[in-house]
mmCIF file of C-alpha atoms and ligand atoms in Angstrom:
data_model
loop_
_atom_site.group_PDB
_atom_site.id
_atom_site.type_symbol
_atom_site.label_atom_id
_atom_site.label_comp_id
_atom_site.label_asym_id
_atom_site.label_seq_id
_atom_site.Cartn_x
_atom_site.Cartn_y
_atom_site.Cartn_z
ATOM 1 C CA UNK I 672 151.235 94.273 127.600
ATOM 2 C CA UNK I 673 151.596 93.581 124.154
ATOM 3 C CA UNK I 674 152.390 89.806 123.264
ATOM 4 C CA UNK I 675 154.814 89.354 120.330
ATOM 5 C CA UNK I 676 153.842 84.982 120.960
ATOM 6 C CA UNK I 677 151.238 84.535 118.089
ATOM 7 C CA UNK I 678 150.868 80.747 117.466
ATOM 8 C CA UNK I 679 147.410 79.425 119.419
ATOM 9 C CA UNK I 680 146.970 75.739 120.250
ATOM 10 C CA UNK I 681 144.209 74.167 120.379
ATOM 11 C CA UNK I 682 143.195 71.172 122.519
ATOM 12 C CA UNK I 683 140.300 68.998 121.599
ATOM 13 C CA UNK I 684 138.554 66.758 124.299
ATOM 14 C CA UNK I 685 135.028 66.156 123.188
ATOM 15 C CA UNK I 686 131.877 67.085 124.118
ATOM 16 C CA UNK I 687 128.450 68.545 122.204
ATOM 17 C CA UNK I 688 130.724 70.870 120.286
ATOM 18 C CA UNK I 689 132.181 67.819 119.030
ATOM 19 C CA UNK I 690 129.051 66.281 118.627
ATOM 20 C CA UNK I 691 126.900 64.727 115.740
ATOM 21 C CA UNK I 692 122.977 63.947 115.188
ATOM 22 C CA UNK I 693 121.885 62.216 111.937
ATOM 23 C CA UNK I 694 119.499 65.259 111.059
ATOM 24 C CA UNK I 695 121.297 68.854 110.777
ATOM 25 C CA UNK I 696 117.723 69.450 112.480
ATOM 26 C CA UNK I 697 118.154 67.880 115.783
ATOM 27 C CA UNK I 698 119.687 69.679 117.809
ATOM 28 C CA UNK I 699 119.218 66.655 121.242
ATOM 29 C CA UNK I 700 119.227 63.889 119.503
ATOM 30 C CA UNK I 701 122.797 63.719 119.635
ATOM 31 C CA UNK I 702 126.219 61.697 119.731
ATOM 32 C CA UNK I 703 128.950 63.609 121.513
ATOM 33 C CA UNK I 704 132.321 63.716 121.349
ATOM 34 C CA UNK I 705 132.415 62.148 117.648
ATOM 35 C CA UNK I 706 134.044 64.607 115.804
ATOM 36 C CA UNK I 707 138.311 65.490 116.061
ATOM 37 C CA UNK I 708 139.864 69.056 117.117
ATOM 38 C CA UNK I 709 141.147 69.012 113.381
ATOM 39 C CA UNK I 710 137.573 68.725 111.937
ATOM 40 C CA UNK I 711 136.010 71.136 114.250
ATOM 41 C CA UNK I 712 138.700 73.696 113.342
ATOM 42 C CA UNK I 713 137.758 73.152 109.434
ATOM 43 C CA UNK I 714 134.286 74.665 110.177
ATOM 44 C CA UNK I 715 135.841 77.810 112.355
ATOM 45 C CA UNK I 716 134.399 81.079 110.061
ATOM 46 C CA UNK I 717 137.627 83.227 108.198
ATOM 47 C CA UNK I 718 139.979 81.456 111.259
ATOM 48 C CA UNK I 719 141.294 83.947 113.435
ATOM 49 C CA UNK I 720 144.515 85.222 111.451
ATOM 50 C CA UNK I 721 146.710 83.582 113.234
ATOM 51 C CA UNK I 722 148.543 80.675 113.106
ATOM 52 C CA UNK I 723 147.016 77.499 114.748
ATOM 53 C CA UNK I 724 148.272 73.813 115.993
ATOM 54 C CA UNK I 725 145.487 71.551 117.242
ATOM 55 C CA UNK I 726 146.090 68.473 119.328
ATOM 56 C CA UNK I 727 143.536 65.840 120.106
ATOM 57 C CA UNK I 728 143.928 65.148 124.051
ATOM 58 C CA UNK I 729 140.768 63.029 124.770
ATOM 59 C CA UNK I 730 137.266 62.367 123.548
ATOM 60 C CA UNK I 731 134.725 62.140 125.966
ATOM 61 C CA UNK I 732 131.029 63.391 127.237
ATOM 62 C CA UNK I 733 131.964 65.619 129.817
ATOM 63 C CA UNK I 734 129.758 64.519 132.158
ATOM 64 C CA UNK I 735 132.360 61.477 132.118
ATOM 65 C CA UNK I 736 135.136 63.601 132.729
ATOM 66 C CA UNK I 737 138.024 61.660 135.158
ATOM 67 C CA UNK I 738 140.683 62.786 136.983
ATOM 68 C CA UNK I 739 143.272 61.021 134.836
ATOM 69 C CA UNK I 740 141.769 63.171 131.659
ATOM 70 C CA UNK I 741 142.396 65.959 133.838
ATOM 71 C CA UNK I 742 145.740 65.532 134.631
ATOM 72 C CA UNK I 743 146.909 64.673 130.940
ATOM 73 C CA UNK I 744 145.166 67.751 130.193
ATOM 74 C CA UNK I 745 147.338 69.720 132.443
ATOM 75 C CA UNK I 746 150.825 68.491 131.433
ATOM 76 C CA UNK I 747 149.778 69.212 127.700
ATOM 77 C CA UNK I 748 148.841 72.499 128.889
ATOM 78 C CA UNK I 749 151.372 73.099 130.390
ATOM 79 C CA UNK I 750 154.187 71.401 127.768
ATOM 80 C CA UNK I 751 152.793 74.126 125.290
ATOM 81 C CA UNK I 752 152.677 77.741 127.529
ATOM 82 C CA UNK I 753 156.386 76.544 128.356
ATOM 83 C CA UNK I 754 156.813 77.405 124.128
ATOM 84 C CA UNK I 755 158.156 80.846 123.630
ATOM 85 C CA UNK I 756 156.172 81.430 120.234
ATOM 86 C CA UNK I 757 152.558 80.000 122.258
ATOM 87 C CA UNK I 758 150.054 83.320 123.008
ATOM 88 C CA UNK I 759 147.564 81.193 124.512
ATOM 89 C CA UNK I 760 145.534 78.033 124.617
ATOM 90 C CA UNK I 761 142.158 77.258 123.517
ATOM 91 C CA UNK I 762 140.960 74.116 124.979
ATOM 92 C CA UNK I 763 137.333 72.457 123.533
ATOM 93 C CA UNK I 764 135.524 70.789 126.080
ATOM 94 C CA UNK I 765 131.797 69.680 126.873
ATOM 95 C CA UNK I 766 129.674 72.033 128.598
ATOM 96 C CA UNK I 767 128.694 69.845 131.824
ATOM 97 C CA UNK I 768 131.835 69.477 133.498
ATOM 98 C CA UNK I 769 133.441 72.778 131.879
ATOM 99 C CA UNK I 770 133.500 74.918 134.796
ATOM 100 C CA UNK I 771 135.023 72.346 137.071
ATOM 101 C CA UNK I 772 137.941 72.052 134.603
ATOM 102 C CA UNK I 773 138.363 75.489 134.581
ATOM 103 C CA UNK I 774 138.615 75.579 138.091
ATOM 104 C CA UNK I 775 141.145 72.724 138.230
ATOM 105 C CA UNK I 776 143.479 74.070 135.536
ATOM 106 C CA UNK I 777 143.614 77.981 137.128
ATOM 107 C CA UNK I 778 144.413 76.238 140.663
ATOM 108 C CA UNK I 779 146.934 73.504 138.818
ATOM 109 C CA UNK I 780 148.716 75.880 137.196
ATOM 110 C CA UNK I 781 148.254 79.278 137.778
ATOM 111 C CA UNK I 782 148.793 80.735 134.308
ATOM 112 C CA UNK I 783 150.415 83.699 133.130
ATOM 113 C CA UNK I 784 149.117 83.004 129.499
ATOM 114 C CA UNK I 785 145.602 82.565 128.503
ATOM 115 C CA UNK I 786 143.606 79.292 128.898
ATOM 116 C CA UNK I 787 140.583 79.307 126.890
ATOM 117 C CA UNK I 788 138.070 76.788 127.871
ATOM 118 C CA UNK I 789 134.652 76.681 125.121
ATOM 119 C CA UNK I 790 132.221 74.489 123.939
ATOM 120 C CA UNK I 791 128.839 74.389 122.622
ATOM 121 C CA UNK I 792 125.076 73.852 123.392
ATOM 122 C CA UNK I 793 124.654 72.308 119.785
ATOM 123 C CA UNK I 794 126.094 69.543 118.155
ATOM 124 C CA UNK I 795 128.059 70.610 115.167
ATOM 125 C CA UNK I 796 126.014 69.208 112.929
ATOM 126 C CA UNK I 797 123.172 70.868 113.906
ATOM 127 C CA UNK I 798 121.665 73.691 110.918
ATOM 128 C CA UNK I 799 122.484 76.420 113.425
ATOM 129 C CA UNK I 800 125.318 75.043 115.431
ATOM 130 C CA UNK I 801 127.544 77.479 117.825
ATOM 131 C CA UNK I 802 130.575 75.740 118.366
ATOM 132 C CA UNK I 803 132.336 77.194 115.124
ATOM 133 C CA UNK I 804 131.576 80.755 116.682
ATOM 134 C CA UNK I 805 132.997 80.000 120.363
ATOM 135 C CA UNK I 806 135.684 78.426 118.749
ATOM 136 C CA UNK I 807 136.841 81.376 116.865
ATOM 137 C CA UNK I 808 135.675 83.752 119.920
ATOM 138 C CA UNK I 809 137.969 81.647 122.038
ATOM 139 C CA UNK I 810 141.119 81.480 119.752
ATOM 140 C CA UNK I 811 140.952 85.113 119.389
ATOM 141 C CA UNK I 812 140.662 85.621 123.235
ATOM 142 C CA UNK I 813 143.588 83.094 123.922
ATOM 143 C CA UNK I 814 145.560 85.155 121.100
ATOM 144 C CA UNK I 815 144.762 88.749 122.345
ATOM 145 C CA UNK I 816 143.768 88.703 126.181
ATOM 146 C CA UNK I 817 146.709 89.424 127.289
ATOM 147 C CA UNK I 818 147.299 92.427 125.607
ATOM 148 C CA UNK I 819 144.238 93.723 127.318
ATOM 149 C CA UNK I 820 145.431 92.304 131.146
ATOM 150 C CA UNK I 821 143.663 88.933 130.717
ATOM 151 C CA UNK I 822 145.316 85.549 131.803
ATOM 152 C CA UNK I 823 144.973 82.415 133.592
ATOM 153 C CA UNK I 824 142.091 80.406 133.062
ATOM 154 C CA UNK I 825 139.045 82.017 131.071
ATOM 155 C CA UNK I 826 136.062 80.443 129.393
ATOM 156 C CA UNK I 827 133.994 81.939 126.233
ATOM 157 C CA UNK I 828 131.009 80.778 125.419
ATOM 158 C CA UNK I 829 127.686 82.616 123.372
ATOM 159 C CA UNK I 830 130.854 85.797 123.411
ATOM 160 C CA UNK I 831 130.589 86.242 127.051
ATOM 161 C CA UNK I 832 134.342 85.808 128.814
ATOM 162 C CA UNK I 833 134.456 84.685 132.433
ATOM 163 C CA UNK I 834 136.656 84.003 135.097
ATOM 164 C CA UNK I 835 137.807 80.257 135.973
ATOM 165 C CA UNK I 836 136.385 80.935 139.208
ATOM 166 C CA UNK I 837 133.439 82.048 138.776
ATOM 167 C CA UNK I 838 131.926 80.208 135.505
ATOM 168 C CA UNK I 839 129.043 78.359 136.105
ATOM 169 C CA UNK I 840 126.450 76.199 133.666
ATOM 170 C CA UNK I 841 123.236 78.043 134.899
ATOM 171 C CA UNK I 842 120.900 76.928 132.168
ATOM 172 C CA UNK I 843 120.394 73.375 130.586
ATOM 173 C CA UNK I 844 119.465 74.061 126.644
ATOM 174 C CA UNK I 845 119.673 77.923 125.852
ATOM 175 C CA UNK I 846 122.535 79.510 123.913
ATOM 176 C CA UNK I 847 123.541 81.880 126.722
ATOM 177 C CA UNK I 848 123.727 78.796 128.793
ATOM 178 C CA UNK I 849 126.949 79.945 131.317
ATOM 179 C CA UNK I 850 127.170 82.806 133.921
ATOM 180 C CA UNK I 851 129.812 84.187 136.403
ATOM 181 C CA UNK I 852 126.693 84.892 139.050
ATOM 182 C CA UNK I 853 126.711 88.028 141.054
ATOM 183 C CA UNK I 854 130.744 88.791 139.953
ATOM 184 C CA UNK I 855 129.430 88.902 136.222
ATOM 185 C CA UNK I 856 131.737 88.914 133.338
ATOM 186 C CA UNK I 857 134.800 89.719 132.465
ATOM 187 C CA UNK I 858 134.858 90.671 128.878
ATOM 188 C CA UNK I 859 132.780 90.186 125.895
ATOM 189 C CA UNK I 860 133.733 89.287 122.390
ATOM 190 C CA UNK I 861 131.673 91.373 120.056
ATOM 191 C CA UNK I 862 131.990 90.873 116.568
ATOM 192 C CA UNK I 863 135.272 89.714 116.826
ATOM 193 C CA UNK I 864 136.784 92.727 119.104
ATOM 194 C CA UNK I 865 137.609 91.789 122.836
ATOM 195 C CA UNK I 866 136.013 94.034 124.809
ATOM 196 C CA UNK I 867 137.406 94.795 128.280
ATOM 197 C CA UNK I 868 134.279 94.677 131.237
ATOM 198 C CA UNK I 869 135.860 94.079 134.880
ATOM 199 C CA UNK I 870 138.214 95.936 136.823
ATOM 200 C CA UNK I 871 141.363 93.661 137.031
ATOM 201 C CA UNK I 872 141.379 90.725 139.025
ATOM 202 C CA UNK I 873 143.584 89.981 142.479
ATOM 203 C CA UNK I 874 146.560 87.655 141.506
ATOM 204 C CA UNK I 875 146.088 84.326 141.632
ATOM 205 C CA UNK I 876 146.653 81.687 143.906
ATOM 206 C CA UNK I 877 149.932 80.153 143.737
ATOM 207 C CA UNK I 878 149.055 76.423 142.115
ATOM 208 C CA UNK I 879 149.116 73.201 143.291
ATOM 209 C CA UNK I 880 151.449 71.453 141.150
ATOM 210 C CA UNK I 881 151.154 68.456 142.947
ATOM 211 C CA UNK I 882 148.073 67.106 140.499
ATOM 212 C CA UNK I 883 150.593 66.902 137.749
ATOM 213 C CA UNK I 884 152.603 64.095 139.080
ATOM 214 C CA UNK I 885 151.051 62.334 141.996
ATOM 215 C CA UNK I 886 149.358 59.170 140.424
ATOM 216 C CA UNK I 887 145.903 59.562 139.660
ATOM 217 C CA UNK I 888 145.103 56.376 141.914
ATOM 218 C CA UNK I 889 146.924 58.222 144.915
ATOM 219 C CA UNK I 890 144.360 61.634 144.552
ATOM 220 C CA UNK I 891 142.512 62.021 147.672
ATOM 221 C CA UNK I 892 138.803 60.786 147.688
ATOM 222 C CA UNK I 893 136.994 64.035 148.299
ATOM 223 C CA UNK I 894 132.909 63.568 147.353
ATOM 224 C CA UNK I 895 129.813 66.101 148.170
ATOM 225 C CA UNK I 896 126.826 65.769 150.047
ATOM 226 C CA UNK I 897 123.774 67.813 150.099
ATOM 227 C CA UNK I 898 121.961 69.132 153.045
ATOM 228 C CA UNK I 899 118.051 68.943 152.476
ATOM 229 C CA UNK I 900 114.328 68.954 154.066
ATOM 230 C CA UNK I 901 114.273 65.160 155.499
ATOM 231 C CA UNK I 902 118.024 64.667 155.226
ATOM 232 C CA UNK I 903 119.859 62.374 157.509
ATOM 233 C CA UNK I 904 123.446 60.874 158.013
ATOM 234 C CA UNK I 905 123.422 57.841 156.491
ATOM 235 C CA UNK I 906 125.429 59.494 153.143
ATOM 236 C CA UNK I 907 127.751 60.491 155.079
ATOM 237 C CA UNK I 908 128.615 57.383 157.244
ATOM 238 C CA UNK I 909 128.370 55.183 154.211
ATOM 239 C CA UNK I 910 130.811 57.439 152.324
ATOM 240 C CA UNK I 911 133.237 57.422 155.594
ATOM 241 C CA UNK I 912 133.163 53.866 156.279
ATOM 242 C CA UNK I 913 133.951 53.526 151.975
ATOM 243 C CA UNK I 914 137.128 55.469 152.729
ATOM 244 C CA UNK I 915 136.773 59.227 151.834
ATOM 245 C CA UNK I 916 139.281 61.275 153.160
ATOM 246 C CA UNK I 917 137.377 64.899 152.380
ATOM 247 C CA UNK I 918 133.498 65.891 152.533
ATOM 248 C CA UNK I 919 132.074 69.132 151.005
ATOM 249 C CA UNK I 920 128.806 69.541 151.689
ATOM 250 C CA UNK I 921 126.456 71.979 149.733
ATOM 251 C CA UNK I 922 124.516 73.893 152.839
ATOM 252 C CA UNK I 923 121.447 75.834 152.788
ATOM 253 C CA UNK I 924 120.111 78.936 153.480
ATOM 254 C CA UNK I 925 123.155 81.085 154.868
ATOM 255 C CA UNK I 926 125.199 78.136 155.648
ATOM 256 C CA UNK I 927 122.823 75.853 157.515
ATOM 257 C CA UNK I 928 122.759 72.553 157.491
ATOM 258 C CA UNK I 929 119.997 70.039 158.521
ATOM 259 C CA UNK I 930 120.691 68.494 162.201
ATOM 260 C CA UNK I 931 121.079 65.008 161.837
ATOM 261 C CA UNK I 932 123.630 65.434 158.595
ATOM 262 C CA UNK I 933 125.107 68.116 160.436
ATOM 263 C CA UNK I 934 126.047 65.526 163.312
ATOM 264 C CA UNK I 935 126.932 63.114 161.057
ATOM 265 C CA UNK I 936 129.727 65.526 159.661
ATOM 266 C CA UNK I 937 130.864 66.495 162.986
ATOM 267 C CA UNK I 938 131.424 62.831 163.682
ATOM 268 C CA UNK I 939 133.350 62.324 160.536
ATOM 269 C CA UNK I 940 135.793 65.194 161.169
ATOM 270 C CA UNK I 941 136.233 63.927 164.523
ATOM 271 C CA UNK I 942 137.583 60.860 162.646
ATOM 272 C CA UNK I 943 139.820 62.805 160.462
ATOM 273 C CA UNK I 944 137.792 63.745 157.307
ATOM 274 C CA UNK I 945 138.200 67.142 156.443
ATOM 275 C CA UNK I 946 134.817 69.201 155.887
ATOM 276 C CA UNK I 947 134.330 71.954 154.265
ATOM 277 C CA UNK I 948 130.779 73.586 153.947
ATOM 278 C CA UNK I 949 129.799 75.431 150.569
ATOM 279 C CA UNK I 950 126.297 76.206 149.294
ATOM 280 C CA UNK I 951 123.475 74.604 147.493
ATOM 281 C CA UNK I 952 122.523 78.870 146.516
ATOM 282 C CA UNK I 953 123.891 80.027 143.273
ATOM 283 C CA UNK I 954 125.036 83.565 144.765
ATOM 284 C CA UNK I 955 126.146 85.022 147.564
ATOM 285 C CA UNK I 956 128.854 84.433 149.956
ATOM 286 C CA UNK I 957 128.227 82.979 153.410
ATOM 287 C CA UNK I 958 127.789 85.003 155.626
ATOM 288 C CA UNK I 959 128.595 83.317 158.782
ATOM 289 C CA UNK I 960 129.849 79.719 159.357
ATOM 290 C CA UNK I 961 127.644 76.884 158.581
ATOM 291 C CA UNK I 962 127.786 75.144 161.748
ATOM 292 C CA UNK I 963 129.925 75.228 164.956
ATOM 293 C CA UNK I 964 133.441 74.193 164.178
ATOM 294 C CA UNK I 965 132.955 73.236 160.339
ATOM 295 C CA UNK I 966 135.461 74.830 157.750
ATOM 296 C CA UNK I 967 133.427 77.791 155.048
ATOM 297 C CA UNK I 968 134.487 76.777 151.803
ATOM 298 C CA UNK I 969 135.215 80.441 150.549
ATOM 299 C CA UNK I 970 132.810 81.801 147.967
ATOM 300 C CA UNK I 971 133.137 78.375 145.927
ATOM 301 C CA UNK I 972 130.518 76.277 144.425
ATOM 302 C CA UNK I 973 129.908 72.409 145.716
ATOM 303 C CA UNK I 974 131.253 71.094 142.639
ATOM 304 C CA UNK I 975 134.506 73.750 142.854
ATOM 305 C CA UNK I 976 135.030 73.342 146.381
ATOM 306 C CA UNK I 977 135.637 69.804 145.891
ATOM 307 C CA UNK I 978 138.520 70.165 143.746
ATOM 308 C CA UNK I 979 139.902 73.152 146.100
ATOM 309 C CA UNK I 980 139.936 70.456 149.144
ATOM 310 C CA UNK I 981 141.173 67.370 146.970
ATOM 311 C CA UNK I 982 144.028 69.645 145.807
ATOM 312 C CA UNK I 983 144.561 70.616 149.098
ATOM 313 C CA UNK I 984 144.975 67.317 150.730
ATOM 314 C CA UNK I 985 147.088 65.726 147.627
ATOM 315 C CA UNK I 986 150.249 64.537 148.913
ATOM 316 C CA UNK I 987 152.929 66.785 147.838
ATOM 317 C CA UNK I 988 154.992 64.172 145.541
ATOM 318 C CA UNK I 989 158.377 65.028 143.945
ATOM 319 C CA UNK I 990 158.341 67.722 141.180
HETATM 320 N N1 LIG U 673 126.995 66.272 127.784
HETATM 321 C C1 LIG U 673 127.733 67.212 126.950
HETATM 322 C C2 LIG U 673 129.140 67.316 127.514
HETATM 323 O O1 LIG U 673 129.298 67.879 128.545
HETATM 324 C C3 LIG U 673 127.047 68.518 126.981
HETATM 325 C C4 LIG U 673 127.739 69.609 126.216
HETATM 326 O O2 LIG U 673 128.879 69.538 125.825
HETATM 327 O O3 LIG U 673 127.071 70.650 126.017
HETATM 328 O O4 LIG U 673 130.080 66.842 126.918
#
């Protein structure tokens, strides 16, 4: 399909890309979330050739991210894919919480355009920072992916493109710090050419508009537990009698879960909190169902899981 749209817009919302140390050395020793969308974009190398609108929509650390960040994410999102002469969207983001944004935004709004998520594992002040290069890499994706069959949610980081679903932060400090796990890529950026790796992907899930106009306050309180050696209950009593109305826990093995916690979840979905069981693993699907009468979460991380069930127990709301 080729895309006659050519204007990419770029959303800033903090994080290390965004970040500054007070020796072009350090690459820990840093602030982030200090420096605007508008700066970061002066340091991009030759720009992308095509023209570019930035738009500051937060600045945070990532690993602060809120739902109410999210959801003013989303209508800005949205507000500019609705513009005829938008390709795509490039959205700059912190690392930590990257892949659950991802996630959100592909299930929120399902979209037909390209939504670049990037960042960086160096501050930008840093001698050999990356965030100029996965900025560029990710405005040319959100320009071009289309015409190659790419769209909805996408993140490119070290010029490795992955799916929304199944972009993960595997590594703490190195470059190469993101994966898609056993799925593996979908594309690479090489030298700035897009190159094609996956066969296509299913069509999306129809989203959940919902998150866009149900008051933050009013989001269902969905939280994660862990099942491990020596676990018991108490987490998830305490979080019951505190009001959540959704549990994912992250299971072992091929979906088991330790005895007592697994009782303790039974109990709360007897009492109306819905459970859904994912998986402490990185890879592989479960195989059978983690425990008599608890909900699989799909193929879905803890931490993506989550925002499937809060989504799916948000109260409709008027469009
Ligand atoms: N803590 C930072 C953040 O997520 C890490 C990063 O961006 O790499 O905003």
């Amino acid at each position: 399909m080729q895309n006659s749209a050519s204007l990419v817009v770029v959303l800033g919302t903090g994080g290390t890309i965004a970040g500054t140390a007070a020796s072009s050395s350090d690459d820990r020793g840093y602030t982030a979330a200090q420096l605007s969308i508008a700066q970061l974009l002066a340091t991009v190398p030759d720009g992308v050739g095509v023209p570019v609108e930035a738009e500051q929509v937060a600045q945070v650390d990532s690993k602060d991210m809120s739902h109410a960040i999210w959801q003013a994410l989303a209508l800005r999102v949205a507000h500019h894919l609705a513009r005829t002469e938008v390709a795509g969207i490039v959205i700059s983001h912190g690392t930590d919480t990257l892949e659950e944004t991802a996630y959100f935004l592909q299930r929120v709004l399902a979209p037909v355009k390209p939504v670049v998520l990037t960042g960086a594992m160096r501050p930008a002040t840093s001698a050999q920072a990356d965030g100029p290069r996965n900025l560029r890499d990710a405005m040319l994706v959100a320009r071009h992916a289309s015409s190659v069959g790419l769209t909805g949610v996408l993140a490119v980081l070290n010029g490795v493109v992955h799916g929304a679903q199944q972009v993960r932060k595997a590594h703490p400090t190195r470059l190469d710090a993101f994966d898609s796990g056993e799925a593996g890529p979908l594309a690479a950026v090489d030298n700035g050419v897009l190159r094609y790796l996956a066969a296509p992907a299913p069509g999306p899930l129809p989203p959940v508009t919902a998150a866009l106009h149900c008051a933050v306050a009013d989001w269902p309180r969905v939280d994660i537990v862990v099942s491990h050696a020596g676990a018991s209950g108490a987490v998830v009593r305490a979080l019951c009698a505190d009001g959540v109305v959704g549990l994912v826990v992250a299971a072992t093995g091929n979906g088991t879960l330790h005895h007592e916690i697994e009782a303790a979840l039974l109990t709360a979905q007897a009492q109306g909190v819905a459970v859904r069981c994912s998986s402490r693993r990185g890879d592989g699907r479960v195989a059978q169902p983690a425990a008599k009468g608890l909900l699989e979460a799909s193929d879905l991380s803890p931490v993506k899981a989550r925002i499937e069930l809060m989504l799916g127990l948000m109260p409709p709301g008027a469009p």
